[in-house]
Short mmCIF file of C-alpha atoms and ligand atoms in Angstrom, two decimals:
data_model
loop_
_atom_site.label_atom_id
_atom_site.label_comp_id
_atom_site.label_asym_id
_atom_site.label_seq_id
_atom_site.Cartn_x
_atom_site.Cartn_y
_atom_site.Cartn_z
CA UNK A 1 34.78 69.26 0.50
CA UNK A 2 38.56 68.42 0.58
CA UNK A 3 39.82 67.49 -3.27
CA UNK A 4 43.42 67.35 -3.60
CA UNK A 5 43.44 69.03 -7.09
CA UNK A 6 41.74 71.86 -5.86
CA UNK A 7 43.39 72.25 -2.37
CA UNK A 8 47.06 70.56 -2.89
CA UNK A 9 48.80 73.16 -1.42
CA UNK A 10 45.77 73.58 1.36
CA UNK A 11 46.49 70.40 2.64
CA UNK A 12 50.26 69.75 2.44
CA UNK A 13 50.20 73.27 5.16
CA UNK A 14 48.70 71.03 7.17
CA UNK A 15 50.29 69.25 9.65
CA UNK A 16 49.40 66.32 12.77
CA UNK A 17 51.95 67.56 15.82
CA UNK A 18 52.48 64.40 17.85
CA UNK A 19 53.64 64.42 21.78
CA UNK A 20 55.85 60.85 21.95
CA UNK A 21 55.51 58.12 24.31
CA UNK A 22 52.39 58.26 24.39
CA UNK A 23 50.17 55.54 25.91
CA UNK A 24 46.23 54.66 24.43
CA UNK A 25 43.53 53.37 26.42
CA UNK A 26 39.75 52.20 25.72
CA UNK A 27 37.86 51.50 22.46
CA UNK A 28 37.57 53.31 19.66
CA UNK A 29 35.21 53.21 16.56
CA UNK A 30 36.08 51.48 13.09
CA UNK A 31 34.76 53.13 9.92
CA UNK A 32 33.12 51.10 6.54
CA UNK A 33 36.12 50.20 4.77
CA UNK A 34 37.76 52.68 1.90
CA UNK A 35 38.65 50.09 -0.48
CA UNK A 36 34.85 48.55 -0.38
CA UNK A 37 32.96 51.69 -0.43
CA UNK A 38 35.46 52.60 -3.82
CA UNK A 39 34.82 49.85 -5.65
CA UNK A 40 30.83 49.25 -4.12
CA UNK A 41 30.67 53.08 -5.80
CA UNK A 42 31.83 51.94 -9.00
CA UNK A 43 29.02 49.22 -9.17
CA UNK A 44 26.45 51.04 -8.87
CA UNK A 45 27.04 51.92 -12.03
CA UNK A 46 25.46 48.54 -13.21
CA UNK A 47 21.40 49.70 -12.50
CA UNK A 48 18.83 52.64 -12.95
CA UNK A 49 17.53 52.02 -9.36
CA UNK A 50 18.48 53.62 -6.49
CA UNK A 51 21.44 52.01 -4.23
CA UNK A 52 21.28 53.44 -0.85
CA UNK A 53 25.31 52.32 0.46
CA UNK A 54 25.18 52.30 4.58
CA UNK A 55 28.41 52.72 6.75
CA UNK A 56 30.62 55.40 4.26
CA UNK A 57 33.79 56.30 5.33
CA UNK A 58 34.10 60.38 5.24
CA UNK A 59 37.80 60.30 3.09
CA UNK A 60 38.76 62.21 0.19
CA UNK A 61 38.79 59.48 -2.02
CA UNK A 62 35.32 58.86 -1.45
CA UNK A 63 34.75 62.34 -2.26
CA UNK A 64 36.68 61.62 -5.29
CA UNK A 65 34.85 58.71 -6.68
CA UNK A 66 31.34 60.50 -6.15
CA UNK A 67 32.76 63.88 -7.71
CA UNK A 68 33.50 61.21 -10.37
CA UNK A 69 30.11 59.34 -10.32
CA UNK A 70 28.54 63.27 -10.39
CA UNK A 71 30.42 63.73 -13.51
CA UNK A 72 28.94 60.93 -15.44
CA UNK A 73 25.16 62.26 -14.66
CA UNK A 74 24.69 60.45 -11.40
CA UNK A 75 22.60 61.96 -8.49
CA UNK A 76 24.78 61.58 -4.63
CA UNK A 77 23.10 62.58 -1.66
CA UNK A 78 25.14 62.44 1.32
CA UNK A 79 23.92 61.94 4.69
CA UNK A 80 25.99 61.49 7.56
CA UNK A 81 27.57 58.40 7.06
CA UNK A 82 25.06 57.16 4.23
CA UNK A 83 24.70 57.77 0.40
CA UNK A 84 22.39 57.03 -1.85
CA UNK A 85 23.01 56.52 -5.29
CA UNK A 86 20.94 57.57 -8.66
CA UNK A 87 22.19 56.54 -12.18
CA UNK A 88 19.13 57.02 -13.91
CA UNK A 89 19.81 59.75 -15.61
CA UNK A 90 23.81 58.76 -16.13
CA UNK A 91 24.60 60.68 -19.62
CA UNK A 92 28.09 60.02 -20.83
CA UNK A 93 30.49 57.13 -20.94
CA UNK A 94 34.21 58.64 -20.53
CA UNK A 95 35.55 59.71 -17.44
CA UNK A 96 37.49 62.66 -17.40
CA UNK A 97 41.28 62.93 -16.72
CA UNK A 98 41.11 65.48 -14.14
CA UNK A 99 39.08 63.85 -11.69
CA UNK A 100 39.92 60.64 -12.67
CA UNK A 101 43.97 61.10 -11.96
CA UNK A 102 45.28 60.32 -8.60
CA UNK A 103 42.57 57.73 -7.89
CA UNK A 104 43.23 54.54 -9.10
CA UNK A 105 39.94 52.76 -7.75
CA UNK A 106 38.44 54.99 -11.03
CA UNK A 107 39.56 52.43 -13.31
CA UNK A 108 36.91 49.97 -11.61
CA UNK A 109 34.56 51.95 -13.21
CA UNK A 110 35.53 50.77 -16.90
CA UNK A 111 33.68 47.12 -16.16
CA UNK A 112 30.39 48.37 -15.48
CA UNK A 113 30.12 51.28 -17.67
CA UNK A 114 31.13 49.04 -20.79
CA UNK A 115 28.36 46.29 -19.64
CA UNK A 116 26.06 48.47 -19.15
CA UNK A 117 26.74 50.75 -22.37
CA UNK A 118 28.35 48.98 -24.56
CA UNK A 119 31.34 51.20 -24.53
CA UNK A 120 33.35 53.33 -21.65
CA UNK A 121 36.29 55.77 -22.13
CA UNK A 122 38.63 55.84 -19.24
CA UNK A 123 42.22 57.04 -18.62
CA UNK A 124 45.15 54.60 -17.76
CA UNK A 125 45.40 55.02 -13.86
CA UNK A 126 49.33 55.21 -13.82
CA UNK A 127 51.51 54.23 -11.34
CA UNK A 128 51.70 55.72 -7.98
CA UNK A 129 54.18 56.08 -4.90
CA UNK A 130 54.15 53.04 -4.31
CA UNK A 131 54.32 51.08 -7.87
CA UNK A 132 53.96 50.83 -11.60
CA UNK A 133 50.30 49.77 -10.67
CA UNK A 134 49.64 47.90 -14.39
CA UNK A 135 46.31 47.09 -15.54
CA UNK A 136 46.78 44.14 -18.26
CA UNK A 137 44.84 41.55 -15.97
CA UNK A 138 41.46 43.96 -16.36
CA UNK A 139 42.38 44.34 -20.10
CA UNK A 140 42.77 40.71 -20.59
CA UNK A 141 39.95 39.88 -19.27
CA UNK A 142 37.90 42.12 -20.14
CA UNK A 143 38.57 41.50 -24.07
CA UNK A 144 38.48 37.39 -22.91
CA UNK A 145 34.64 38.87 -22.26
CA UNK A 146 34.27 40.06 -25.91
CA UNK A 147 35.62 43.78 -25.83
CA UNK A 148 37.68 45.71 -28.24
CA UNK A 149 40.21 47.33 -26.07
CA UNK A 150 42.10 50.24 -27.64
CA UNK A 151 45.01 52.68 -25.73
CA UNK A 152 45.42 55.96 -26.78
CA UNK A 153 46.32 59.02 -25.70
CA UNK A 154 46.88 57.50 -22.27
CA UNK A 155 42.73 56.52 -22.40
CA UNK A 156 41.88 52.97 -22.37
CA UNK A 157 38.62 52.84 -25.07
CA UNK A 158 36.75 49.51 -24.66
CA UNK A 159 33.85 48.64 -26.41
CA UNK A 160 31.32 45.52 -27.50
CA UNK A 161 32.98 43.66 -30.51
CA UNK A 162 30.10 43.59 -33.59
CA UNK A 163 26.40 44.00 -33.16
CA UNK A 164 26.13 42.81 -29.71
CA UNK A 165 24.85 44.55 -26.88
CA UNK A 166 25.96 42.14 -24.05
CA UNK A 167 29.23 41.12 -23.17
CA UNK A 168 29.88 36.90 -23.55
CA UNK A 169 30.29 34.91 -20.47
CA UNK A 170 33.89 32.99 -20.82
CA UNK A 171 36.62 31.46 -18.58
CA UNK A 172 39.34 33.45 -17.45
CA UNK A 173 41.91 32.69 -15.56
CA UNK A 174 44.63 35.54 -14.11
CA UNK A 175 48.25 35.20 -13.60
CA UNK A 176 47.92 36.93 -10.31
CA UNK A 177 45.12 37.83 -7.58
CA UNK A 178 44.65 40.76 -8.83
CA UNK A 179 42.22 42.85 -6.30
CA UNK A 180 41.06 45.68 -8.99
CA UNK A 181 41.25 43.16 -12.16
CA UNK A 182 38.91 40.61 -10.28
CA UNK A 183 36.04 43.36 -9.42
CA UNK A 184 36.28 44.69 -13.01
CA UNK A 185 35.98 41.48 -14.21
CA UNK A 186 33.19 40.67 -11.91
CA UNK A 187 31.46 43.58 -12.39
CA UNK A 188 31.70 43.16 -16.38
CA UNK A 189 30.90 39.71 -16.25
CA UNK A 190 27.63 40.27 -13.95
CA UNK A 191 25.41 41.44 -17.22
CA UNK A 192 26.95 39.39 -19.97
CA UNK A 193 25.50 36.22 -21.74
CA UNK A 194 26.59 32.85 -19.97
CA UNK A 195 28.63 32.22 -17.43
CA UNK A 196 32.04 33.08 -16.66
CA UNK A 197 34.77 31.83 -14.41
CA UNK A 198 37.41 33.74 -12.87
CA UNK A 199 40.30 31.27 -12.19
CA UNK A 200 43.30 32.63 -9.67
CA UNK A 201 40.57 35.40 -8.24
CA UNK A 202 41.58 37.25 -5.43
CA UNK A 203 39.91 36.39 -2.48
CA UNK A 204 39.92 39.79 -0.28
CA UNK A 205 37.02 40.36 2.18
CA UNK A 206 35.89 43.82 -0.24
CA UNK A 207 35.84 41.66 -3.31
CA UNK A 208 33.28 38.93 -0.87
CA UNK A 209 31.22 42.99 0.12
CA UNK A 210 30.81 43.58 -3.63
CA UNK A 211 29.47 40.17 -4.73
CA UNK A 212 27.31 40.42 -1.83
CA UNK A 213 26.01 43.82 -2.94
CA UNK A 214 25.90 42.71 -6.80
CA UNK A 215 24.04 40.15 -5.30
CA UNK A 216 21.13 41.99 -3.38
CA UNK A 217 21.02 43.75 -6.70
CA UNK A 218 19.77 40.40 -8.26
CA UNK A 219 23.00 38.90 -9.72
CA UNK A 220 24.38 35.41 -9.87
CA UNK A 221 28.01 34.70 -8.51
CA UNK A 222 29.20 32.47 -6.82
CA UNK A 223 31.77 31.51 -4.28
CA UNK A 224 32.89 35.01 -3.86
CA UNK A 225 36.58 34.33 -1.88
CA UNK A 226 37.52 31.23 -3.11
CA UNK A 227 40.39 31.15 -5.86
CA UNK A 228 37.52 30.76 -8.70
CA UNK A 229 34.43 32.61 -8.67
CA UNK A 230 31.42 31.92 -10.42
CA UNK A 231 29.17 34.52 -12.57
CA UNK A 232 26.07 33.57 -14.11
CA UNK A 233 25.44 36.77 -16.13
CA UNK A 234 21.38 37.96 -16.21
CA UNK A 235 20.28 41.14 -18.24
CA UNK A 236 19.46 43.52 -15.66
CA UNK A 237 20.40 44.66 -11.92
CA UNK A 238 18.20 46.48 -9.66
CA UNK A 239 18.73 48.72 -6.72
CA UNK A 240 19.42 47.45 -3.26
CA UNK A 241 20.59 49.28 0.51
CA UNK A 242 23.91 47.70 1.54
CA UNK A 243 25.87 48.26 4.44
CA UNK A 244 29.95 48.63 3.44
CA UNK A 245 32.32 45.88 5.86
CA UNK A 246 33.96 47.72 8.76
CA UNK A 247 37.67 48.79 7.23
CA UNK A 248 40.05 45.66 8.36
CA UNK A 249 43.07 47.68 7.68
CA UNK A 250 42.20 50.52 9.65
CA UNK A 251 41.18 48.02 12.62
CA UNK A 252 44.82 46.62 11.97
CA UNK A 253 46.92 49.89 12.51
CA UNK A 254 45.09 50.68 15.52
CA UNK A 255 45.85 47.34 16.65
CA UNK A 256 49.56 47.73 15.71
CA UNK A 257 49.40 51.11 17.23
CA UNK A 258 48.33 49.49 20.82
CA UNK A 259 51.03 46.97 20.16
CA UNK A 260 53.28 49.31 19.42
CA UNK A 261 52.72 51.54 22.70
CA UNK A 262 52.50 48.57 24.98
CA UNK A 263 48.69 49.82 25.65
CA UNK A 264 45.15 47.89 26.08
CA UNK A 265 42.42 48.80 23.66
CA UNK A 266 39.14 47.37 22.03
CA UNK A 267 38.69 48.13 18.36
CA UNK A 268 34.65 47.47 16.85
CA UNK A 269 32.67 46.32 14.91
CA UNK A 270 35.23 44.52 13.10
CA UNK A 271 35.06 40.83 11.23
CA UNK A 272 37.94 39.90 12.77
CA UNK A 273 38.72 36.66 10.77
CA UNK A 274 39.35 39.33 8.27
CA UNK A 275 42.60 40.05 10.53
CA UNK A 276 43.66 36.85 11.46
CA UNK A 277 47.02 36.98 9.33
CA UNK A 278 47.45 40.34 11.32
CA UNK A 279 46.23 39.79 14.93
CA UNK A 280 48.14 36.07 14.39
CA UNK A 281 51.14 37.37 13.96
CA UNK A 282 50.71 40.20 16.80
CA UNK A 283 50.11 37.09 19.04
CA UNK A 284 53.07 35.82 18.08
CA UNK A 285 55.18 39.15 18.58
CA UNK A 286 53.51 38.56 22.49
CA UNK A 287 50.23 40.45 22.53
CA UNK A 288 47.19 39.10 24.09
CA UNK A 289 44.52 39.25 22.01
CA UNK A 290 40.74 38.22 22.29
CA UNK A 291 37.85 38.11 20.30
CA UNK A 292 34.38 38.87 21.73
CA UNK A 293 31.84 38.57 18.71
CA UNK A 294 32.51 42.13 16.82
CA UNK A 295 35.20 43.42 18.78
CA UNK A 296 39.19 42.81 19.17
CA UNK A 297 41.25 43.54 22.59
CA UNK A 298 44.82 43.50 22.48
CA UNK A 299 46.68 43.87 25.70
CA UNK A 300 50.84 44.60 24.69
CA UNK A 301 54.06 44.16 27.02
CA UNK A 302 57.12 43.57 25.73
CA UNK A 303 57.49 42.37 21.95
CA UNK A 304 59.77 39.92 20.65
CA UNK A 305 60.61 40.82 16.74
CA UNK A 306 58.34 38.47 13.90
CA UNK A 307 58.99 38.34 10.66
CA UNK A 308 56.24 38.87 8.39
CA UNK A 309 56.04 38.08 4.46
CA UNK A 310 53.02 39.88 2.76
CA UNK A 311 50.68 37.83 0.58
CA UNK A 312 47.48 38.38 -1.34
CA UNK A 313 44.21 37.88 1.26
CA UNK A 314 43.75 35.47 3.54
CA UNK A 315 47.82 36.29 3.94
CA UNK A 316 49.38 39.23 5.56
CA UNK A 317 48.02 42.30 3.92
CA UNK A 318 50.44 44.69 2.00
CA UNK A 319 48.58 47.68 3.32
CA UNK A 320 49.37 47.04 7.23
CA UNK A 321 52.84 45.96 6.06
CA UNK A 322 54.01 49.65 6.84
CA UNK A 323 52.55 50.34 10.00
CA UNK A 324 53.81 46.68 11.20
CA UNK A 325 57.59 47.40 10.45
CA UNK A 326 57.39 50.22 13.11
CA UNK A 327 56.25 47.72 15.21
CA UNK A 328 58.80 45.86 15.18
CA UNK A 329 61.48 48.67 15.37
CA UNK A 330 61.46 48.84 18.99
CA UNK A 331 60.28 45.02 19.46
CA UNK A 332 62.55 42.56 21.17
CA UNK A 333 65.14 41.31 19.17
CA UNK A 334 65.49 40.60 15.01
CA UNK A 335 62.82 40.40 12.39
CA UNK A 336 62.37 40.01 8.70
CA UNK A 337 59.36 42.06 6.59
CA UNK A 338 59.20 40.98 3.34
CA UNK A 339 56.81 43.12 0.84
CA UNK A 340 56.07 40.86 -2.05
CA UNK A 341 52.87 42.33 -3.01
CA UNK A 342 54.10 46.25 -4.64
CA UNK A 343 57.84 47.18 -5.57
CA UNK A 344 57.94 49.84 -3.99
CA UNK A 345 56.22 50.49 -1.08
CA UNK A 346 58.88 50.48 1.54
CA UNK A 347 59.39 54.86 1.77
CA UNK A 348 59.14 54.84 5.46
CA UNK A 349 62.23 52.64 6.09
CA UNK A 350 64.59 55.58 5.09
CA UNK A 351 62.76 57.84 7.48
CA UNK A 352 62.12 55.54 10.98
CA UNK A 353 66.11 54.65 10.29
CA UNK A 354 66.33 58.42 10.53
CA UNK A 355 64.53 58.45 14.14
CA UNK A 356 67.02 55.67 15.41
CA UNK A 357 65.16 52.69 13.87
CA UNK A 358 68.37 49.51 13.16
CA UNK A 359 67.46 48.45 9.58
CA UNK A 360 68.83 46.97 6.91
CA UNK A 361 66.83 47.37 3.51
CA UNK A 362 68.22 44.75 0.75
CA UNK A 363 65.40 45.49 -2.18
CA UNK A 364 62.23 44.52 -0.31
CA UNK A 365 63.00 43.07 2.91
CA UNK A 366 63.87 45.06 5.82
CA UNK A 367 65.87 43.65 8.09
CA UNK A 368 65.69 44.79 11.19
CA UNK A 369 67.17 44.58 15.12
CA UNK A 370 64.67 46.09 17.92
CA UNK A 371 66.19 49.63 19.75
CA UNK A 372 64.97 50.89 22.65
CA UNK A 373 63.76 54.36 21.72
CA UNK A 374 63.48 56.33 18.61
CA UNK A 375 63.79 60.35 18.03
CA UNK A 376 61.09 62.05 17.44
CA UNK A 377 61.23 64.56 14.30
CA UNK A 378 59.34 66.44 11.20
CA UNK A 379 58.15 63.58 9.14
CA UNK A 380 55.99 63.82 5.12
CA UNK A 381 53.96 61.17 4.03
CA UNK A 382 54.54 59.60 1.11
CA UNK A 383 51.80 57.39 0.44
CA UNK A 384 48.38 56.66 2.53
CA UNK A 385 49.95 53.64 4.63
CA UNK A 386 53.72 55.13 5.52
CA UNK A 387 52.12 58.14 6.54
CA UNK A 388 50.18 55.99 9.05
CA UNK A 389 53.40 54.05 10.23
CA UNK A 390 55.33 57.51 10.98
CA UNK A 391 52.50 58.78 12.98
CA UNK A 392 52.62 55.34 15.13
CA UNK A 393 56.81 56.59 15.15
CA UNK A 394 55.75 59.11 16.44
CA UNK A 395 53.39 58.23 19.53
CA UNK A 396 56.26 55.99 20.06
CA UNK A 397 59.14 58.28 19.94
CA UNK A 398 61.09 60.30 22.61
CA UNK A 399 60.89 63.80 22.37
CA UNK A 400 57.36 65.28 19.54
CA UNK A 401 57.05 65.09 16.19
CA UNK A 402 55.30 67.05 13.56
CA UNK A 403 53.21 64.70 10.97
CA UNK A 404 53.10 66.21 6.86
CA UNK A 405 51.59 65.32 3.83
CA UNK A 406 48.10 64.64 5.43
CA UNK A 407 46.67 65.07 1.89
CA UNK A 408 47.82 61.13 1.77
CA UNK A 409 46.74 60.16 5.57
CA UNK A 410 42.94 61.91 4.57
CA UNK A 411 42.61 59.29 1.69
CA UNK A 412 42.64 56.51 3.81
CA UNK A 413 41.89 57.07 7.84
CA UNK A 414 38.47 58.44 9.07
CA UNK A 415 38.51 61.11 12.07
CA UNK A 416 42.30 59.30 12.40
CA UNK A 417 43.98 61.84 14.91
CA UNK A 418 40.00 62.06 16.61
CA UNK A 419 39.77 58.84 17.29
CA UNK A 420 43.44 58.80 18.44
CA UNK A 421 42.91 61.78 20.39
CA UNK A 422 40.40 60.04 22.18
CA UNK A 423 42.70 56.94 23.11
CA UNK A 424 44.98 59.71 24.50
CA UNK A 425 47.18 60.49 22.55
CA UNK A 426 48.85 63.85 22.40
CA UNK A 427 47.93 64.94 18.91
CA UNK A 428 46.58 68.08 16.75
CA UNK A 429 46.36 69.05 13.70
CA UNK A 430 48.01 72.08 12.69
CA UNK A 431 46.93 74.50 9.90
CA UNK A 432 50.17 76.70 9.07
CA UNK A 433 48.94 79.89 7.32
CA UNK A 434 51.87 80.21 4.93
CA UNK A 435 51.73 77.23 2.14
CA UNK A 436 54.60 75.46 1.23
CA UNK A 437 55.14 73.58 -2.19
CA UNK A 438 57.25 70.35 -2.53
CA UNK A 439 59.67 72.15 -3.94
CA UNK A 440 60.39 74.45 -1.29
CA UNK A 441 60.05 72.43 1.69
CA UNK A 442 60.23 76.20 4.02
CA UNK A 443 57.93 74.08 6.88
CA UNK A 444 56.98 76.78 9.57
CA UNK A 445 60.74 77.50 11.71
CA UNK A 446 61.02 74.62 13.90
CA UNK A 447 63.69 74.67 16.98
CA UNK A 448 66.73 72.92 15.69
CA UNK A 449 66.50 69.94 17.75
CA UNK A 450 64.15 68.25 15.62
CA UNK A 451 65.61 66.79 12.64
CA UNK A 452 63.75 67.32 9.50
CA UNK A 453 63.28 64.84 6.85
CA UNK A 454 61.26 63.61 4.14
CA UNK A 455 60.22 60.25 3.02
CA UNK A 456 61.44 59.17 0.01
C1 EPZ B 264 44.16 46.90 -4.42
O1 EPZ B 264 44.93 47.88 -5.27
C2 EPZ B 264 43.71 47.92 -3.08
N1 EPZ B 264 43.11 49.68 -3.51
C3 EPZ B 264 45.24 48.02 -2.38
O2 EPZ B 264 45.01 49.02 -1.48
C4 EPZ B 264 45.93 46.83 -2.03
O3 EPZ B 264 47.17 47.38 -1.27
C5 EPZ B 264 46.01 46.08 -3.14
O4 EPZ B 264 45.08 45.61 -3.76
C6 EPZ B 264 46.19 44.98 -2.89
O5 EPZ B 264 45.50 44.18 -1.81
C7 EPZ B 264 42.13 49.33 -3.81
O6 EPZ B 264 40.84 48.67 -3.51
C8 EPZ B 264 41.53 50.90 -3.91
P1 EPZ B 264 46.11 44.59 -7.37
P2 EPZ B 264 44.40 47.01 -6.47
O7 EPZ B 264 46.05 44.98 -7.98
O8 EPZ B 264 44.05 46.54 -7.45
C9 EPZ B 264 49.97 43.47 -10.02
C10 EPZ B 264 45.32 50.86 0.41
O9 EPZ B 264 46.46 51.39 0.67
N2 EPZ B 264 48.87 44.00 -10.99
O10 EPZ B 264 45.79 43.75 -6.47
O11 EPZ B 264 45.73 48.30 -7.70
C11 EPZ B 264 50.71 45.06 -9.10
O12 EPZ B 264 51.79 45.53 -9.90
C12 EPZ B 264 45.94 50.48 -1.33
O13 EPZ B 264 44.55 51.39 0.23
C13 EPZ B 264 49.31 43.12 -11.85
O14 EPZ B 264 50.29 42.88 -12.24
O15 EPZ B 264 46.04 45.63 -6.73
C14 EPZ B 264 50.85 44.41 -7.67
O16 EPZ B 264 52.00 44.11 -7.72
C15 EPZ B 264 47.12 50.54 -1.74
N3 EPZ B 264 48.37 43.88 -13.73
C16 EPZ B 264 49.37 43.38 -7.26
O17 EPZ B 264 48.64 43.07 -8.74
C17 EPZ B 264 47.09 44.32 -13.04
O18 EPZ B 264 46.35 44.13 -14.09
C18 EPZ B 264 48.76 43.91 -6.97
O19 EPZ B 264 47.38 44.40 -7.00
C19 EPZ B 264 47.07 44.22 -11.66
C20 EPZ B 264 47.66 44.44 -10.76
#
């Protein structure tokens, strides 16, 4: 089992060796959605009965969440991509810092633990490479539902007010359509007394997947996917079997990789309308997209630059901004990429420029002029999605590249290099005997002709 805190140097001593100017061809299978599976695991805390989750991707983030649940006394059995979860012997309500650290989604357990046990203690998730990642919307909503919240020594301590055993349904208006806050509050409200309405709720497919599973467990949730979600609290939730939806971000990453290499591929299973903002932009830039049931095919020739601005669903997803930026570096003409969701999600720009891209970055707006070629080099990913962007850049570049920092990639893409290899990309995961620490950066000796650089 890979868990970053124990194997940090091990994971950092791996790299992906990629031969440039690759082409993709054929069909690739899309895994279950990381950002759905994580919240569904948190939701399993709401019942004492068995939950069977199908189509769970094998990722380090999922393993971390599994370890957190095990630490609470939950029994988890992995059967390939299925997970059997049994929370009847759950013993404590406090999430340990060493397990929570680095997995923001673990904070979403607070709503489930609070509504089930009347109290919860969860370490503050803290910021990460893409931004501060505040939790004020989570806290505001939990207070509105009738809890007292104390933040002491980096721990969020929540307790249902007074002698009440249940939270109390109410109207909550979010200042921003936060995915995590919407999920936390849906889980908290599902066992509250009375009706809760969440206005300005996030509408992402992963939230709809959560509501579908909760309703199978006996919850009464209406209008998920709309701007106002209604939850009528119930006294108890039961077990169920639920299949995780396909990962729209992984799917979009492969479509973008195909467009960047002027390739034709088919991806499935997908839910096409989860990807509409992305397929519309790919069509606008010149790719041919064909939707057939739960599969999407793309044929790409020469592409032209298009502008994108990230937005909450159903807008263009922030998680595909970095891969799409890579695509625009070699598109004909100019394009503008505007990141509106996270304050520090342009880490890949510096490195793409070192590879030969022509980009002018003005805060969170990248002005790109398409170039003919990029050059391969050693690259170090600094977050999950920029690592995927660098891999796409390495595939289109002239010359070979090595991508380090795979602990980020392995959080969110299941068998990524194997899937790319099946599509025809010359890519291998290499294990360096000698591990190295961040500050040393003594990457295994390489021919001098490949410049080395690191994502900011
Ligand atoms: C979820 O993060 C996803 N993670 C992210 O995916 C995704 O990028 C993000 O939603 C947006 O779609 C998981 O689902 C595990 P938010 P989350 O709360 O819930 C502000 C990936 O690469 N905000 O919707 O943390 C916040 O600062 C990851 O798979 C507040 O101001 O995102 C940000 O600007 C990265 N107060 C914006 O909302 C709050 O209390 C969106 O954050 C919460 C958020």
